[in-house]
Tab-separated table of C-alpha atoms in Angstrom:
chain	number	residue	atom	x	y	z
H	1	MET	CA	131.556	-108.563	253.183
H	2	GLY	CA	133.658	-105.397	253.104
H	3	ILE	CA	135.836	-104.435	250.171
H	4	ASN	CA	139.420	-105.582	250.519
H	5	GLU	CA	141.785	-102.706	251.452
H	6	THR	CA	144.262	-103.773	248.804
H	7	ALA	CA	141.535	-103.664	246.155
H	8	ILE	CA	140.612	-100.130	247.213
H	9	LYS	CA	144.224	-99.021	246.814
H	10	TRP	CA	144.435	-100.613	243.379
H	11	ILE	CA	141.211	-98.953	242.257
H	12	ALA	CA	142.391	-95.568	243.566
H	13	TRP	CA	145.767	-96.002	241.869
H	14	VAL	CA	144.139	-96.907	238.538
H	15	LEU	CA	141.726	-93.957	238.715
H	16	LEU	CA	144.466	-91.488	239.620
H	17	THR	CA	146.724	-92.835	236.874
H	18	ALA	CA	143.921	-92.592	234.322
H	19	ALA	CA	143.082	-89.034	235.418
H	20	ALA	CA	146.727	-87.962	235.258
H	21	GLY	CA	147.142	-89.608	231.860
H	22	ALA	CA	144.003	-87.924	230.538
H	23	TRP	CA	145.197	-84.534	231.787
H	24	LEU	CA	148.640	-84.982	230.233
H	25	ALA	CA	147.102	-86.128	226.945
H	26	TYR	CA	144.776	-83.127	226.893
H	27	SER	CA	147.650	-80.759	227.695
H	28	MET	CA	149.738	-82.221	224.883
H	29	MET	CA	147.017	-82.161	222.223
H	30	SER	CA	145.310	-78.882	223.138
H	31	GLU	CA	146.619	-75.764	221.411
H	32	SER	CA	145.652	-73.481	224.304
H	33	THR	CA	147.589	-75.139	227.138
H	34	ASP	CA	151.142	-74.503	228.311
H	35	LYS	CA	153.321	-77.405	227.196
H	36	SER	CA	156.523	-76.369	228.969
H	37	LEU	CA	155.849	-79.237	231.392
H	38	PHE	CA	156.924	-81.657	228.668
H	39	MET	CA	160.250	-79.947	227.966
H	40	PRO	CA	163.174	-82.237	228.836
H	41	GLY	CA	165.338	-79.202	229.566
H	42	PRO	CA	165.624	-75.411	229.058
H	43	LEU	CA	165.839	-73.941	225.577
H	44	SER	CA	168.900	-72.135	224.236
H	45	ALA	CA	169.210	-68.355	224.330
H	46	GLY	CA	168.100	-68.157	220.711
H	47	HIS	CA	164.840	-70.026	221.257
H	48	HIS	CA	163.902	-69.531	224.913
H	49	GLN	CA	161.205	-67.010	223.959
H	50	LEU	CA	159.262	-69.821	222.292
H	51	SER	CA	159.002	-72.075	225.348
H	52	GLU	CA	155.224	-71.547	225.303
H	53	ARG	CA	154.913	-72.730	221.709
H	54	CYS	CA	156.443	-76.190	221.378
H	55	ASP	CA	154.731	-76.577	218.011
H	56	ALA	CA	156.860	-73.755	216.616
H	57	CYS	CA	159.576	-76.400	216.202
H	58	HIS	CA	157.683	-79.632	216.844
H	59	SER	CA	155.117	-79.041	214.105
H	60	ASP	CA	154.235	-82.735	214.188
H	61	ALA	CA	153.971	-84.130	217.708
H	62	PHE	CA	154.958	-87.583	216.476
H	63	GLY	CA	157.437	-86.519	213.791
H	64	GLY	CA	161.094	-87.411	213.839
H	65	GLY	CA	164.308	-85.571	213.051
H	66	GLU	CA	163.151	-84.673	209.548
H	67	VAL	CA	160.360	-82.549	211.063
H	68	ILE	CA	162.794	-80.623	213.262
H	69	GLN	CA	165.171	-80.160	210.330
H	70	GLN	CA	162.386	-78.702	208.202
H	71	THR	CA	161.381	-76.205	210.881
H	72	CYS	CA	165.027	-75.120	211.141
H	73	VAL	CA	165.095	-74.544	207.380
H	74	ASP	CA	161.755	-72.714	207.412
H	75	CYS	CA	163.123	-70.096	209.818
H	76	HIS	CA	166.822	-69.977	208.956
H	77	GLY	CA	167.026	-71.370	205.434
H	78	ASN	CA	167.466	-68.037	203.650
H	79	ASP	CA	170.596	-67.334	205.706
H	80	ARG	CA	172.107	-70.751	205.082
H	81	VAL	CA	173.049	-70.233	201.434
H	82	LYS	CA	175.982	-68.577	199.680
H	83	PRO	CA	177.326	-65.959	200.167
H	84	PHE	CA	175.880	-65.686	203.679
H	85	ASP	CA	176.825	-69.233	204.679
H	86	SER	CA	180.373	-70.505	204.266
H	87	HIS	CA	179.221	-74.089	204.834
H	88	PRO	CA	175.915	-74.436	202.948
H	89	ALA	CA	174.262	-77.828	202.508
H	90	LYS	CA	175.324	-77.781	198.857
H	91	LYS	CA	178.963	-78.153	199.907
H	92	PHE	CA	178.311	-81.362	201.827
H	93	LYS	CA	176.028	-82.829	199.178
H	94	ASP	CA	178.960	-82.736	196.767
H	95	PRO	CA	180.148	-86.374	196.354
H	96	ARG	CA	183.744	-85.176	196.701
H	97	ASN	CA	183.007	-84.180	200.302
H	98	ALA	CA	180.917	-87.208	201.232
H	99	ASP	CA	183.658	-88.546	203.506
H	100	LEU	CA	183.350	-85.461	205.714
H	101	LEU	CA	179.864	-86.544	206.775
H	102	GLU	CA	181.345	-89.630	208.396
H	103	ASN	CA	182.728	-87.458	211.183
H	104	ILE	CA	179.794	-85.106	211.654
H	105	ASN	CA	176.519	-84.886	209.743
H	106	ALA	CA	176.689	-81.241	208.709
H	107	LEU	CA	173.470	-81.620	206.686
H	108	GLN	CA	171.417	-81.763	209.887
H	109	CYS	CA	171.174	-78.591	211.986
H	110	ILE	CA	170.701	-80.557	215.205
H	111	SER	CA	174.111	-82.158	214.750
H	112	CYS	CA	175.551	-78.916	216.113
H	113	HIS	CA	172.486	-77.208	217.615
H	114	THR	CA	170.622	-79.600	219.897
H	115	GLU	CA	167.979	-78.026	222.135
H	116	HIS	CA	167.146	-78.845	225.767
H	117	LYS	CA	170.805	-79.629	226.559
H	118	PRO	CA	171.979	-76.705	228.749
H	119	GLU	CA	174.941	-78.705	230.036
H	120	LEU	CA	176.262	-78.910	226.449
H	121	THR	CA	175.106	-75.577	225.052
H	122	ALA	CA	177.754	-72.924	224.449
H	123	LYS	CA	177.609	-69.536	222.743
H	124	ASP	CA	175.418	-69.346	219.625
H	125	GLY	CA	173.574	-72.480	220.715
H	126	LEU	CA	176.515	-74.709	219.773
H	127	THR	CA	176.311	-78.177	221.310
H	128	GLN	CA	179.537	-79.512	219.813
H	129	PRO	CA	182.984	-79.215	221.435
H	130	VAL	CA	184.694	-75.872	220.765
H	131	ASP	CA	187.335	-77.673	218.702
H	132	VAL	CA	184.718	-79.123	216.335
H	133	CYS	CA	186.628	-77.684	213.355
H	134	PHE	CA	189.186	-80.474	213.799
H	135	TYR	CA	186.815	-82.990	212.194
H	136	CYS	CA	187.368	-81.525	208.732
H	137	HIS	CA	190.409	-79.246	209.026
H	138	GLN	CA	193.000	-81.326	210.870
H	139	ASP	CA	195.495	-80.748	208.011
H	140	VAL	CA	195.046	-76.971	207.865
H	141	ALA	CA	198.647	-76.295	208.960
H	142	THR	CA	200.000	-77.997	205.826
H	143	GLU	CA	198.078	-75.539	203.643
H	144	ARG	CA	198.526	-72.516	205.891
H	145	PRO	CA	201.839	-72.492	207.773
H	146	SER	CA	200.592	-69.482	209.748
H	147	HIS	CA	198.263	-71.849	211.612
H	148	GLU	CA	201.060	-74.133	212.788
H	149	GLY	CA	200.721	-74.865	216.492
H	150	MET	CA	197.312	-73.232	216.871
H	151	GLY	CA	194.773	-75.244	218.838
H	152	PHE	CA	191.428	-75.921	217.207
H	153	GLU	CA	189.691	-74.531	220.269
H	154	THR	CA	190.988	-71.085	219.206
H	155	CYS	CA	189.387	-70.980	215.740
H	156	LYS	CA	186.694	-68.512	216.845
H	157	ASP	CA	189.041	-66.399	218.965
H	158	SER	CA	189.099	-62.697	218.073
H	159	GLY	CA	186.544	-63.310	215.362
H	160	CYS	CA	188.971	-65.257	213.176
H	161	HIS	CA	186.459	-67.784	211.900
H	162	ASN	CA	182.708	-68.214	211.903
H	163	PHE	CA	181.332	-71.529	210.670
H	164	HIS	CA	178.280	-70.095	208.919
H	165	ASN	CA	179.378	-66.614	207.854
H	166	ASN	CA	183.125	-66.423	207.395
H	167	ARG	CA	183.193	-63.307	205.221
H	168	ALA	CA	184.731	-61.075	207.901
H	169	LEU	CA	188.148	-62.631	207.239
H	170	TYR	CA	187.733	-63.629	203.621
H	171	THR	CA	191.344	-64.360	202.646
H	172	ASN	CA	191.135	-63.342	198.989
H	173	PHE	CA	189.583	-60.010	199.946
H	174	LEU	CA	192.289	-59.341	202.536
H	175	LEU	CA	195.088	-60.157	200.089
H	176	LYS	CA	193.547	-57.895	197.459
H	177	HIS	CA	193.596	-54.925	199.857
H	178	LEU	CA	196.738	-55.842	201.786
H	179	ASP	CA	198.763	-52.804	200.685
H	180	GLU	CA	195.998	-50.257	201.239
H	181	SER	CA	195.877	-47.912	204.223
H	182	LEU	CA	193.763	-48.872	207.213
H	183	LEU	CA	191.281	-46.098	206.423
H	184	LEU	CA	190.323	-44.923	202.959
H	185	GLY	CA	190.807	-41.296	202.062
H	186	GLU	CA	187.165	-41.110	201.046
H	187	MET	CA	184.674	-43.083	203.104
H	188	ILE	CA	182.211	-44.888	200.869
H	189	LEU	CA	179.469	-47.417	201.380
H	190	PRO	CA	179.044	-50.474	199.182
H	191	ALA	CA	176.594	-50.037	196.322
H	192	ARG	CA	173.046	-50.821	197.413
H	193	GLU	CA	171.190	-53.628	195.705
H	194	PHE	CA	167.802	-52.072	194.983
H	195	VAL	CA	166.523	-55.220	193.302
H	196	SER	CA	165.939	-56.677	196.771
H	197	LEU	CA	163.624	-53.737	197.540
H	198	LEU	CA	161.663	-53.995	194.303
H	199	ASP	CA	158.749	-55.888	195.848
H	200	GLU	CA	158.407	-53.279	198.568
H	201	VAL	CA	158.447	-50.410	196.073
H	202	VAL	CA	155.929	-52.072	193.757
H	203	ASP	CA	153.547	-53.065	196.561
H	204	TYR	CA	153.412	-49.638	198.202
H	205	PRO	CA	149.744	-48.432	198.155
H	206	ARG	CA	150.289	-45.146	196.319
H	207	GLU	CA	146.609	-44.792	195.467
H	208	LYS	CA	145.678	-44.553	199.150
H	209	TYR	CA	148.725	-42.565	200.243
H	210	PRO	CA	150.032	-40.290	197.457
H	211	LEU	CA	153.609	-39.222	198.085
H	212	LYS	CA	152.979	-35.588	198.962
H	213	PRO	CA	153.481	-33.699	202.246
H	214	LEU	CA	150.435	-33.116	204.455
H	215	ALA	CA	149.601	-29.890	206.279
H	216	GLU	CA	147.869	-29.374	209.628
H	217	GLU	CA	144.488	-28.886	207.989
H	218	ASP	CA	144.852	-32.298	206.322
H	219	ILE	CA	144.685	-34.215	209.624
H	220	ASP	CA	141.767	-36.603	209.132
H	221	ALA	CA	141.089	-37.410	212.790
H	222	PRO	CA	141.212	-34.118	214.742
H	223	GLU	CA	138.530	-35.216	217.230
H	224	ARG	CA	140.349	-38.424	218.019
H	225	LEU	CA	143.640	-36.598	218.363
H	226	SER	CA	142.041	-34.211	220.855
H	227	ALA	CA	140.644	-37.125	222.873
H	228	MET	CA	144.010	-38.870	222.961
H	229	THR	CA	145.852	-35.678	223.915
H	230	GLY	CA	143.722	-34.911	226.967
H	231	ALA	CA	144.678	-31.334	227.811
H	232	GLU	CA	143.737	-28.846	225.099
H	233	LYS	CA	146.998	-26.956	225.573
H	234	GLU	CA	148.928	-30.062	224.477
H	235	LEU	CA	147.134	-30.327	221.141
H	236	PRO	CA	149.308	-27.854	219.161
H	237	GLY	CA	152.432	-29.670	220.286
H	238	LYS	CA	150.993	-33.028	219.234
H	239	LYS	CA	150.064	-31.673	215.815
H	240	LYS	CA	153.524	-30.183	215.375
H	241	HIS	CA	155.110	-33.471	216.372
H	242	TRP	CA	153.072	-35.363	213.765
H	243	LEU	CA	153.803	-32.813	211.028
H	244	GLU	CA	157.524	-33.354	211.578
H	245	THR	CA	157.303	-37.110	211.027
H	246	SER	CA	158.241	-38.918	207.837
H	247	HIS	CA	154.655	-40.184	207.638
H	248	ALA	CA	153.231	-36.694	207.300
H	249	ALA	CA	155.941	-35.820	204.784
H	250	SER	CA	154.974	-38.883	202.716
H	251	GLY	CA	151.212	-38.349	202.669
H	252	VAL	CA	150.348	-40.912	205.351
H	253	ASN	CA	147.501	-39.622	207.533
H	254	CYS	CA	146.325	-40.663	211.001
H	255	SER	CA	143.761	-43.127	209.681
H	256	ALA	CA	146.408	-45.063	207.752
H	257	CYS	CA	147.755	-46.543	210.988
H	258	HIS	CA	144.910	-46.102	213.474
H	259	ILE	CA	141.985	-47.521	211.485
H	260	LYS	CA	141.715	-51.297	211.680
H	261	GLN	CA	141.422	-52.735	208.218
H	262	GLY	CA	138.802	-55.505	208.242
H	263	ALA	CA	139.511	-56.361	211.876
H	264	ALA	CA	136.838	-57.050	214.463
H	265	MET	CA	136.546	-54.745	217.468
H	266	ASP	CA	137.458	-56.082	220.888
H	267	THR	CA	134.005	-55.438	222.343
H	268	ASN	CA	131.800	-56.911	219.611
H	269	SER	CA	131.861	-58.480	216.170
H	270	GLU	CA	131.674	-55.169	214.352
H	271	VAL	CA	134.081	-54.979	211.443
H	272	SER	CA	135.966	-51.913	210.302
H	273	THR	CA	134.652	-50.677	206.968
H	274	GLU	CA	134.848	-47.431	205.030
H	275	LYS	CA	131.425	-46.408	206.387
H	276	ASN	CA	132.035	-47.717	209.878
H	277	PRO	CA	135.747	-47.361	210.718
H	278	VAL	CA	137.106	-48.939	213.892
H	279	TRP	CA	139.742	-46.799	215.599
H	280	ASP	CA	142.756	-48.301	217.362
H	281	ASP	CA	144.655	-46.094	219.799
H	282	HIS	CA	147.541	-48.562	219.932
H	283	PRO	CA	148.127	-50.120	216.495
H	284	ASP	CA	150.539	-53.041	216.369
H	285	HIS	CA	152.933	-54.276	213.682
H	286	ALA	CA	150.017	-55.499	211.562
H	287	ALA	CA	149.096	-51.875	210.849
H	288	CYS	CA	152.602	-51.218	209.538
H	289	GLU	CA	152.520	-54.230	207.235
H	290	SER	CA	150.268	-52.675	204.590
H	291	CYS	CA	153.126	-50.320	203.647
H	292	HIS	CA	156.185	-51.931	205.214
H	293	SER	CA	155.734	-55.623	204.470
H	294	VAL	CA	159.467	-56.251	204.009
H	295	GLU	CA	160.423	-54.585	207.294
H	296	VAL	CA	157.674	-56.366	209.231
H	297	SER	CA	158.675	-59.701	207.733
H	298	ARG	CA	162.288	-59.207	208.807
H	299	PHE	CA	161.255	-57.884	212.222
H	300	LEU	CA	159.242	-61.040	212.893
H	301	GLN	CA	162.298	-63.122	212.027
H	302	GLY	CA	164.428	-61.394	214.658
H	303	LYS	CA	164.578	-61.838	218.411
H	304	HIS	CA	162.385	-58.789	219.045
H	305	GLY	CA	159.538	-60.067	216.880
H	306	MET	CA	159.769	-63.854	217.016
H	307	ARG	CA	157.124	-64.170	219.749
H	308	LEU	CA	154.673	-62.038	217.784
H	309	LYS	CA	155.189	-64.258	214.748
H	310	GLN	CA	154.041	-67.244	216.805
H	311	GLY	CA	150.950	-65.455	218.122
H	312	LEU	CA	152.451	-64.817	221.565
H	313	SER	CA	152.576	-61.559	223.483
H	314	ALA	CA	155.522	-59.256	222.920
H	315	MET	CA	158.635	-60.044	224.906
H	316	THR	CA	159.213	-58.015	228.082
H	317	PRO	CA	162.545	-57.055	229.692
H	318	ALA	CA	161.721	-59.429	232.564
H	319	GLN	CA	161.788	-62.348	230.122
H	320	ALA	CA	165.236	-61.474	228.794
H	321	ARG	CA	168.209	-63.630	229.733
H	322	LEU	CA	170.684	-60.812	229.263
H	323	PRO	CA	170.698	-58.156	232.024
H	324	MET	CA	168.532	-55.166	231.102
H	325	LYS	CA	169.225	-51.541	232.032
H	326	LYS	CA	166.730	-49.960	234.418
H	327	ASP	CA	166.175	-47.012	232.100
């Protein structure tokens, strides 16, 4: 007796469903597969570079809002405190302001910055109405008559107010300097806070790179420089170019950047050591980190380095959402 046609269809449907489910499960759990298929919508301009790394935000595939909140804090937490943030979490944790949370939960980043919602997303990744300030400042005109009749959708116009960093129009500062001329007679910069650079200064490897200028005869990789230059006539110009750099003036030789420190070669498992150095014609940001840890750390936090921080390739102009110049 032949197999019933309906049974064959059911068996085929079950097998195809199981295969598709297995493939989707593998794609979700594997770290090496592209998970953009699972995105419910495009990412905002601030995060679109990370579309290949869902786990950058979804560190726990089955975690809830607390997981997302923690990843927000891990990346942006240092900027969300006084004086850089005019609305830090501390303000809303104050019992006197508890009633404000009834209108909008300002303790959760996703209350105002929800991803995968392009139809709601405005500038700066804001997914609240432009007049969101009304929730807490509906009585502002009683305290500031100058705001009488102004719509709450105009709060950010002309840079008047910024929810997170409102220092540009800090009222007390403006009143203090109200009678001064628009431009000072002597242009000065604010005093620098060198305490913030202390770690960088202390960690600088002075033993390896003494702070003294280097001369042409000090170049420690002349053969490699010749190979990279190609034409012999170009070599003097290359040497002159290097001697004019701040690296040469600070005692940093070729090997400081071009020798891989403890890194395996691309072609085999050989490791760079003092006796067997591995040369790198194109060192990346990791080579800079031994001397410039602070700069590299901040670079990886910005839009030009955020992909590198997540182990992705560097961003290209073709991946940019803003129009790029041809040159």
